[in-house]
Amino acid sequence: MSICLLRQPKSRILSKLDSMGVTKVMDYLPVGEFLISEVLPPLRRAVKRKSISLFEGDPLVMSCGLLPHEMIGSRWSIDGLNLTTHNLVEFFSNRSIIDERGDLVVRALILDDKGKFSCYSDDGDLLAAFSIFVRPNDRTQEVSFLLS
């Protein structure tokens, strides 16, 4: 993200002319305050946050929650590293894709897949944040539990 140098928010002084034609200061509005009659800037979207604990070998689908026309330019990152098609293959060894809806799909998790996954809009707003925990999947414990 970068700071816009063209238009910095400013404090405003509200004034009006009195009956004698003299300008009188009515109020002072600091940065971020608005009059009731003004249109407010749009609010940012709520960030979808989730902690997920899965077993090794489980599939995982993480969604940004975008509408089809909003998916253009959205991107995923893992622990702060932006995912590209090149490092997606490198990171997940052909076990994952970003599908047509912009969802990050991992076919079978391994222990190293744990981390913080984030989805950003094309203008850099955080849309979704996932904390993924992968636990070892010991099939011998499952079988002994089922047999007892």
PDB file of C-alpha atoms in Angstrom:
ATOM      1  CA  MET A   1       0.000   0.000   0.000  1.00  0.00           C
ATOM      2  CA  SER A   2       1.140   3.554  -0.598  1.00  0.00           C
ATOM      3  CA  ILE A   3      -0.009   6.897   0.697  1.00  0.00           C
ATOM      4  CA  CYS A   4      -1.878   9.106  -1.742  1.00  0.00           C
ATOM      5  CA  LEU A   5       0.118  12.306  -2.052  1.00  0.00           C
ATOM      6  CA  LEU A   6      -2.432  14.085  -4.221  1.00  0.00           C
ATOM      7  CA  ARG A   7      -5.257  14.446  -1.757  1.00  0.00           C
ATOM      8  CA  GLN A   8      -4.530  14.533   1.945  1.00  0.00           C
ATOM      9  CA  PRO A   9      -7.499  14.813   4.331  1.00  0.00           C
ATOM     10  CA  LYS A  10      -7.692  18.212   5.957  1.00  0.00           C
ATOM     11  CA  SER A  11      -9.417  19.757   8.920  1.00  0.00           C
ATOM     12  CA  ARG A  12     -12.180  22.173   7.929  1.00  0.00           C
ATOM     13  CA  ILE A  13     -13.457  25.437   9.340  1.00  0.00           C
ATOM     14  CA  LEU A  14     -17.191  26.010   8.876  1.00  0.00           C
ATOM     15  CA  SER A  15     -18.160  29.635   8.499  1.00  0.00           C
ATOM     16  CA  LYS A  16     -21.090  31.740   7.347  1.00  0.00           C
ATOM     17  CA  LEU A  17     -21.916  35.360   6.755  1.00  0.00           C
ATOM     18  CA  ASP A  18     -23.833  37.179   9.490  1.00  0.00           C
ATOM     19  CA  SER A  19     -26.477  39.860   8.831  1.00  0.00           C
ATOM     20  CA  MET A  20     -23.757  42.526   8.490  1.00  0.00           C
ATOM     21  CA  GLY A  21     -21.862  40.517   5.840  1.00  0.00           C
ATOM     22  CA  VAL A  22     -19.041  39.569   8.200  1.00  0.00           C
ATOM     23  CA  THR A  23     -17.721  36.009   8.027  1.00  0.00           C
ATOM     24  CA  LYS A  24     -18.140  34.209  11.357  1.00  0.00           C
ATOM     25  CA  VAL A  25     -16.519  30.901  12.265  1.00  0.00           C
ATOM     26  CA  MET A  26     -19.295  28.457  13.235  1.00  0.00           C
ATOM     27  CA  ASP A  27     -17.393  25.252  13.882  1.00  0.00           C
ATOM     28  CA  TYR A  28     -14.154  23.371  13.367  1.00  0.00           C
ATOM     29  CA  LEU A  29     -14.249  19.850  11.897  1.00  0.00           C
ATOM     30  CA  PRO A  30     -11.132  17.735  12.474  1.00  0.00           C
ATOM     31  CA  VAL A  31     -10.039  15.098   9.952  1.00  0.00           C
ATOM     32  CA  GLY A  32     -12.535  12.217   9.799  1.00  0.00           C
ATOM     33  CA  GLU A  33     -15.579  14.173  11.029  1.00  0.00           C
ATOM     34  CA  PHE A  34     -18.459  15.073   8.753  1.00  0.00           C
ATOM     35  CA  LEU A  35     -21.652  17.118   8.763  1.00  0.00           C
ATOM     36  CA  ILE A  36     -24.980  15.293   8.975  1.00  0.00           C
ATOM     37  CA  SER A  37     -25.885  16.514   5.490  1.00  0.00           C
ATOM     38  CA  GLU A  38     -22.676  15.166   3.879  1.00  0.00           C
ATOM     39  CA  VAL A  39     -22.351  11.830   2.137  1.00  0.00           C
ATOM     40  CA  LEU A  40     -19.949   9.666   4.118  1.00  0.00           C
ATOM     41  CA  PRO A  41     -17.157   7.718   2.460  1.00  0.00           C
ATOM     42  CA  PRO A  42     -18.018   4.035   1.948  1.00  0.00           C
ATOM     43  CA  LEU A  43     -17.189   1.665   4.776  1.00  0.00           C
ATOM     44  CA  ARG A  44     -14.696  -1.084   4.208  1.00  0.00           C
ATOM     45  CA  ARG A  45     -15.942  -4.615   4.019  1.00  0.00           C
ATOM     46  CA  ALA A  46     -15.978  -6.723   7.180  1.00  0.00           C
ATOM     47  CA  VAL A  47     -13.014  -9.112   7.282  1.00  0.00           C
ATOM     48  CA  LYS A  48     -13.919 -12.799   7.447  1.00  0.00           C
ATOM     49  CA  ARG A  49     -11.650 -14.370  10.107  1.00  0.00           C
ATOM     50  CA  LYS A  50     -11.460 -18.083  10.870  1.00  0.00           C
ATOM     51  CA  SER A  51      -9.221 -20.504  12.735  1.00  0.00           C
ATOM     52  CA  ILE A  52      -9.354 -24.011  11.302  1.00  0.00           C
ATOM     53  CA  SER A  53      -7.806 -27.151  12.763  1.00  0.00           C
ATOM     54  CA  LEU A  54      -7.622 -30.149  10.432  1.00  0.00           C
ATOM     55  CA  PHE A  55      -5.839 -33.468  10.181  1.00  0.00           C
ATOM     56  CA  GLU A  56      -3.041 -34.286   7.805  1.00  0.00           C
ATOM     57  CA  GLY A  57      -4.553 -35.559   4.547  1.00  0.00           C
ATOM     58  CA  ASP A  58      -7.815 -33.570   4.918  1.00  0.00           C
ATOM     59  CA  PRO A  59      -8.929 -31.298   2.060  1.00  0.00           C
ATOM     60  CA  LEU A  60      -9.303 -27.549   2.640  1.00  0.00           C
ATOM     61  CA  VAL A  61     -11.254 -24.846   0.789  1.00  0.00           C
ATOM     62  CA  MET A  62     -10.787 -21.199   1.771  1.00  0.00           C
ATOM     63  CA  SER A  63     -13.028 -18.549   0.242  1.00  0.00           C
ATOM     64  CA  CYS A  64     -12.629 -14.771   0.001  1.00  0.00           C
ATOM     65  CA  GLY A  65     -16.399 -14.406  -0.260  1.00  0.00           C
ATOM     66  CA  LEU A  66     -16.196 -12.336  -3.435  1.00  0.00           C
ATOM     67  CA  LEU A  67     -18.857 -11.897  -6.086  1.00  0.00           C
ATOM     68  CA  PRO A  68     -17.829 -12.995  -9.613  1.00  0.00           C
ATOM     69  CA  HIS A  69     -17.182  -9.432 -10.848  1.00  0.00           C
ATOM     70  CA  GLU A  70     -15.032  -8.677  -7.761  1.00  0.00           C
ATOM     71  CA  MET A  71     -12.601 -11.594  -8.217  1.00  0.00           C
ATOM     72  CA  ILE A  72     -10.464  -9.872 -10.834  1.00  0.00           C
ATOM     73  CA  GLY A  73      -7.253  -8.774  -9.169  1.00  0.00           C
ATOM     74  CA  SER A  74      -7.880 -10.523  -5.847  1.00  0.00           C
ATOM     75  CA  ARG A  75      -4.881 -12.370  -4.447  1.00  0.00           C
ATOM     76  CA  TRP A  76      -3.874 -14.789  -1.708  1.00  0.00           C
ATOM     77  CA  SER A  77      -0.875 -14.705   0.623  1.00  0.00           C
ATOM     78  CA  ILE A  78       0.589 -17.225   3.057  1.00  0.00           C
ATOM     79  CA  ASP A  79       2.386 -15.850   6.117  1.00  0.00           C
ATOM     80  CA  GLY A  80       2.851 -12.558   4.236  1.00  0.00           C
ATOM     81  CA  LEU A  81       4.193 -14.145   1.013  1.00  0.00           C
ATOM     82  CA  ASN A  82       2.059 -13.338  -2.036  1.00  0.00           C
ATOM     83  CA  LEU A  83       0.940 -16.434  -3.908  1.00  0.00           C
ATOM     84  CA  THR A  84       1.568 -16.520  -7.636  1.00  0.00           C
ATOM     85  CA  THR A  85       0.983 -19.451  -9.959  1.00  0.00           C
ATOM     86  CA  HIS A  86       4.710 -20.249  -9.729  1.00  0.00           C
ATOM     87  CA  ASN A  87       5.082 -20.316  -5.948  1.00  0.00           C
ATOM     88  CA  LEU A  88       1.630 -21.886  -5.485  1.00  0.00           C
ATOM     89  CA  VAL A  89       2.972 -25.015  -7.210  1.00  0.00           C
ATOM     90  CA  GLU A  90       6.245 -24.691  -5.302  1.00  0.00           C
ATOM     91  CA  PHE A  91       4.545 -24.277  -1.907  1.00  0.00           C
ATOM     92  CA  PHE A  92       1.868 -26.979  -2.304  1.00  0.00           C
ATOM     93  CA  SER A  93       3.585 -29.401  -4.743  1.00  0.00           C
ATOM     94  CA  ASN A  94       0.615 -29.543  -7.155  1.00  0.00           C
ATOM     95  CA  ARG A  95      -1.836 -30.228  -4.315  1.00  0.00           C
ATOM     96  CA  SER A  96      -3.669 -26.907  -4.650  1.00  0.00           C
ATOM     97  CA  ILE A  97      -5.404 -24.559  -7.062  1.00  0.00           C
ATOM     98  CA  ILE A  98      -7.140 -21.227  -7.018  1.00  0.00           C
ATOM     99  CA  ASP A  99     -10.472 -22.042  -8.654  1.00  0.00           C
ATOM    100  CA  GLU A 100     -12.718 -19.924 -10.900  1.00  0.00           C
ATOM    101  CA  ARG A 101     -14.420 -18.376  -7.834  1.00  0.00           C
ATOM    102  CA  GLY A 102     -11.082 -17.279  -6.361  1.00  0.00           C
ATOM    103  CA  ASP A 103     -11.198 -19.945  -3.622  1.00  0.00           C
ATOM    104  CA  LEU A 104      -7.905 -21.478  -2.524  1.00  0.00           C
ATOM    105  CA  VAL A 105      -8.359 -25.268  -2.646  1.00  0.00           C
ATOM    106  CA  VAL A 106      -5.862 -27.704  -1.112  1.00  0.00           C
ATOM    107  CA  ARG A 107      -6.565 -31.344  -1.992  1.00  0.00           C
ATOM    108  CA  ALA A 108      -4.665 -32.988   0.901  1.00  0.00           C
ATOM    109  CA  LEU A 109      -3.000 -31.094   3.726  1.00  0.00           C
ATOM    110  CA  ILE A 110       0.432 -31.950   5.069  1.00  0.00           C
ATOM    111  CA  LEU A 111       1.896 -30.789   8.405  1.00  0.00           C
ATOM    112  CA  ASP A 112       3.897 -27.991   6.727  1.00  0.00           C
ATOM    113  CA  ASP A 113       0.704 -26.384   5.369  1.00  0.00           C
ATOM    114  CA  LYS A 114      -0.042 -24.689   8.689  1.00  0.00           C
ATOM    115  CA  GLY A 115       0.072 -20.892   8.699  1.00  0.00           C
ATOM    116  CA  LYS A 116      -1.809 -17.669   8.175  1.00  0.00           C
ATOM    117  CA  PHE A 117      -3.630 -17.404   4.853  1.00  0.00           C
ATOM    118  CA  SER A 118      -5.024 -14.044   3.714  1.00  0.00           C
ATOM    119  CA  CYS A 119      -7.114 -12.904   0.773  1.00  0.00           C
ATOM    120  CA  TYR A 120      -6.880  -9.321  -0.506  1.00  0.00           C
ATOM    121  CA  SER A 121      -8.985  -7.320  -2.957  1.00  0.00           C
ATOM    122  CA  ASP A 122      -7.424  -5.733  -6.030  1.00  0.00           C
ATOM    123  CA  ASP A 123      -7.061  -2.434  -4.129  1.00  0.00           C
ATOM    124  CA  GLY A 124      -5.252  -4.083  -1.199  1.00  0.00           C
ATOM    125  CA  ASP A 125      -8.092  -4.397   1.343  1.00  0.00           C
ATOM    126  CA  LEU A 126      -7.962  -7.500   3.533  1.00  0.00           C
ATOM    127  CA  LEU A 127     -11.078  -9.602   2.838  1.00  0.00           C
ATOM    128  CA  ALA A 128     -10.438 -12.871   4.658  1.00  0.00           C
ATOM    129  CA  ALA A 129      -7.870 -14.232   7.101  1.00  0.00           C
ATOM    130  CA  PHE A 130      -7.495 -17.888   8.019  1.00  0.00           C
ATOM    131  CA  SER A 131      -5.259 -19.453  10.658  1.00  0.00           C
ATOM    132  CA  ILE A 132      -4.708 -23.070   9.655  1.00  0.00           C
ATOM    133  CA  PHE A 133      -3.479 -25.707  12.092  1.00  0.00           C
ATOM    134  CA  VAL A 134      -2.640 -29.184  10.765  1.00  0.00           C
ATOM    135  CA  ARG A 135      -2.482 -32.091  13.233  1.00  0.00           C
ATOM    136  CA  PRO A 136      -0.804 -35.427  12.554  1.00  0.00           C
ATOM    137  CA  ASN A 137      -3.221 -38.088  11.415  1.00  0.00           C
ATOM    138  CA  ASP A 138      -2.281 -41.322  13.179  1.00  0.00           C
ATOM    139  CA  ARG A 139      -4.529 -43.973  11.603  1.00  0.00           C
ATOM    140  CA  THR A 140      -3.438 -46.627  14.137  1.00  0.00           C
ATOM    141  CA  GLN A 141      -5.089 -44.656  16.962  1.00  0.00           C
ATOM    142  CA  GLU A 142      -8.308 -44.368  14.930  1.00  0.00           C
ATOM    143  CA  VAL A 143      -8.411 -48.111  14.240  1.00  0.00           C
ATOM    144  CA  SER A 144      -7.742 -49.060  17.887  1.00  0.00           C
ATOM    145  CA  PHE A 145     -10.435 -46.621  19.025  1.00  0.00           C
ATOM    146  CA  LEU A 146     -12.980 -48.130  16.635  1.00  0.00           C
ATOM    147  CA  LEU A 147     -12.150 -51.702  17.681  1.00  0.00           C
ATOM    148  CA  SER A 148     -12.526 -51.055  21.416  1.00  0.00           C
TER     149      SER A 148
END
